[in-house]
Amino acid sequence: MDQETLNYVMKNFKYLVGAYTIIWVFIGGYAINLGLRLKKLEKRMEEDSIE
Amino acid sequence: MKSRLSLIIDVLAVISIPVALYFAFIFAPVEAKMGIIQKIFYFHVASAWVGFFALFITFIASIVFLRTKSRCADDLAASSAEIGLLFCTIVILTGPLWAKPTWGVWWEWDPRLTTTLILWFIYAGYLFLRKFIDEPEKRGVYSAVLGIVGFFDVPIVFFSIRWWRTVHPNVVQSGGGGLHHDMLTALFVALGAFTLIYISLMNKRVRLYRLEREILEK
């Protein structure tokens, strides 16, 4: 791979990393948020039923 | 039984992620002109598919709600719209990251891009509407109407590249739009993975709506 090709690949690499970061941070963040909220509510329901 | 099925869906969704990444990065060849940046394509298109599918579910659930006033249908419509907005946001953000190195600009007021942005605003408007109406019955009816009317943007987004002159590539056509068959395979694997993720997220979101309602009604 010559220098020019390498520069082209590296220049585009940041866009690829950016896109994949957005995809997985958004999906992962949303899934974690849902999981935590669900766990919290399930715990609350459990406590309410014991009382 | 129900929780076991939901666990199976969650596990399948998690496993599908590395599989889809393998197909996108190792199985599919590097595109000759665009090079490595074309790898955005697989998940960009998969996100768009889930965004469309989610609004379709909102559309169907909204019709069911208006006919039956079923709270379950309302939960389904709202959950699908929220997840649809997530995937639509991914499409809107990854598109410019692919456009910049290939077209030389971040954004073009092209029919496909503009109608997708409108779709994003419809999703966002739907969720805002739900947030600002307290009465459940009224909230359900108003948002169902928006969910039905808003769905009509989906075929416009899909056919925009056939109806108008556009710079956006068209890969969904007979023969795969000139795509190499390995790239087409990788695309279908990504579509499958994102559909599984959608089902898994939907299952959780609907359950959350139900629990929130049960707590409010106590």
PDB file of C-alpha atoms in Angstrom, chain A residues 8-9 12-13 15-16 18-20 22-24 26-27 30-31 34-35 37-38 41-42 44-45 48-49, chain B residues 17 25 33-34 37 39-40 43 82-83 86 89-90 97 100-101 106 194 205 207-208 211-212 214-215 218:
ATOM      1  CA  TYR A   8      -6.889   8.001   2.008  1.00  0.00           C
ATOM      2  CA  VAL A   9      -7.723   4.953   4.143  1.00  0.00           C
ATOM      3  CA  ASN A  12     -11.835   7.800   5.927  1.00  0.00           C
ATOM      4  CA  PHE A  13     -11.220   5.596   8.944  1.00  0.00           C
ATOM      5  CA  TYR A  15     -15.729   8.557   9.681  1.00  0.00           C
ATOM      6  CA  LEU A  16     -16.138   4.788   9.952  1.00  0.00           C
ATOM      7  CA  GLY A  18     -17.520   7.744  14.238  1.00  0.00           C
ATOM      8  CA  ALA A  19     -20.451   5.990  12.564  1.00  0.00           C
ATOM      9  CA  TYR A  20     -19.920   2.711  14.412  1.00  0.00           C
ATOM     10  CA  ILE A  22     -22.801   6.334  17.201  1.00  0.00           C
ATOM     11  CA  ILE A  23     -24.594   3.099  16.284  1.00  0.00           C
ATOM     12  CA  TRP A  24     -23.440   1.049  19.273  1.00  0.00           C
ATOM     13  CA  PHE A  26     -27.032   4.772  20.946  1.00  0.00           C
ATOM     14  CA  ILE A  27     -28.359   1.195  20.880  1.00  0.00           C
ATOM     15  CA  TYR A  30     -30.881   2.834  25.192  1.00  0.00           C
ATOM     16  CA  ALA A  31     -30.842  -0.897  26.066  1.00  0.00           C
ATOM     17  CA  LEU A  34     -34.390   0.388  29.563  1.00  0.00           C
ATOM     18  CA  GLY A  35     -32.919  -2.492  31.562  1.00  0.00           C
ATOM     19  CA  ARG A  37     -35.603   1.367  34.562  1.00  0.00           C
ATOM     20  CA  LEU A  38     -37.273  -2.015  34.258  1.00  0.00           C
ATOM     21  CA  LEU A  41     -39.828  -0.755  38.661  1.00  0.00           C
ATOM     22  CA  GLU A  42     -39.838  -4.533  39.134  1.00  0.00           C
ATOM     23  CA  ARG A  44     -40.661  -1.436  43.484  1.00  0.00           C
ATOM     24  CA  MET A  45     -43.554  -3.716  42.515  1.00  0.00           C
ATOM     25  CA  ASP A  48     -45.196  -3.048  47.246  1.00  0.00           C
ATOM     26  CA  SER A  49     -46.527  -6.600  47.097  1.00  0.00           C
TER      27      SER A  49
ATOM     28  CA  ILE B  17     -24.178  -8.355  16.796  1.00  0.00           C
ATOM     29  CA  PHE B  25     -16.032  -6.423   8.000  1.00  0.00           C
ATOM     30  CA  LYS B  33     -14.263   2.982  -5.182  1.00  0.00           C
ATOM     31  CA  MET B  34     -15.348   3.963  -1.664  1.00  0.00           C
ATOM     32  CA  ILE B  37     -16.022   3.776   4.376  1.00  0.00           C
ATOM     33  CA  LYS B  39     -18.800  -0.561   5.640  1.00  0.00           C
ATOM     34  CA  ILE B  40     -21.155   2.054   7.174  1.00  0.00           C
ATOM     35  CA  PHE B  43     -25.849  -0.857   9.538  1.00  0.00           C
ATOM     36  CA  GLU B  82     -39.686   5.410  20.627  1.00  0.00           C
ATOM     37  CA  ILE B  83     -37.460   2.631  19.265  1.00  0.00           C
ATOM     38  CA  LEU B  86     -33.695   5.730  18.051  1.00  0.00           C
ATOM     39  CA  THR B  89     -31.610   9.086  14.650  1.00  0.00           C
ATOM     40  CA  ILE B  90     -28.862   6.575  13.834  1.00  0.00           C
ATOM     41  CA  LEU B  97     -20.598  10.446   8.109  1.00  0.00           C
ATOM     42  CA  LYS B 100     -18.781  13.587   3.735  1.00  0.00           C
ATOM     43  CA  PRO B 101     -15.972  11.367   2.341  1.00  0.00           C
ATOM     44  CA  TRP B 106     -22.184  16.475   5.195  1.00  0.00           C
ATOM     45  CA  PHE B 194     -31.200  -5.221  13.873  1.00  0.00           C
ATOM     46  CA  ARG B 205     -40.240  -1.166  26.447  1.00  0.00           C
ATOM     47  CA  ARG B 207     -43.171  -4.284  29.754  1.00  0.00           C
ATOM     48  CA  LEU B 208     -41.926  -0.970  31.151  1.00  0.00           C
ATOM     49  CA  LEU B 211     -45.390  -1.600  34.898  1.00  0.00           C
ATOM     50  CA  GLU B 212     -45.507   2.223  34.900  1.00  0.00           C
ATOM     51  CA  GLU B 214     -49.777  -0.528  37.082  1.00  0.00           C
ATOM     52  CA  ILE B 215     -47.861   1.647  39.570  1.00  0.00           C
ATOM     53  CA  LYS B 218     -52.340   1.661  42.450  1.00  0.00           C
TER      54      LYS B 218
END
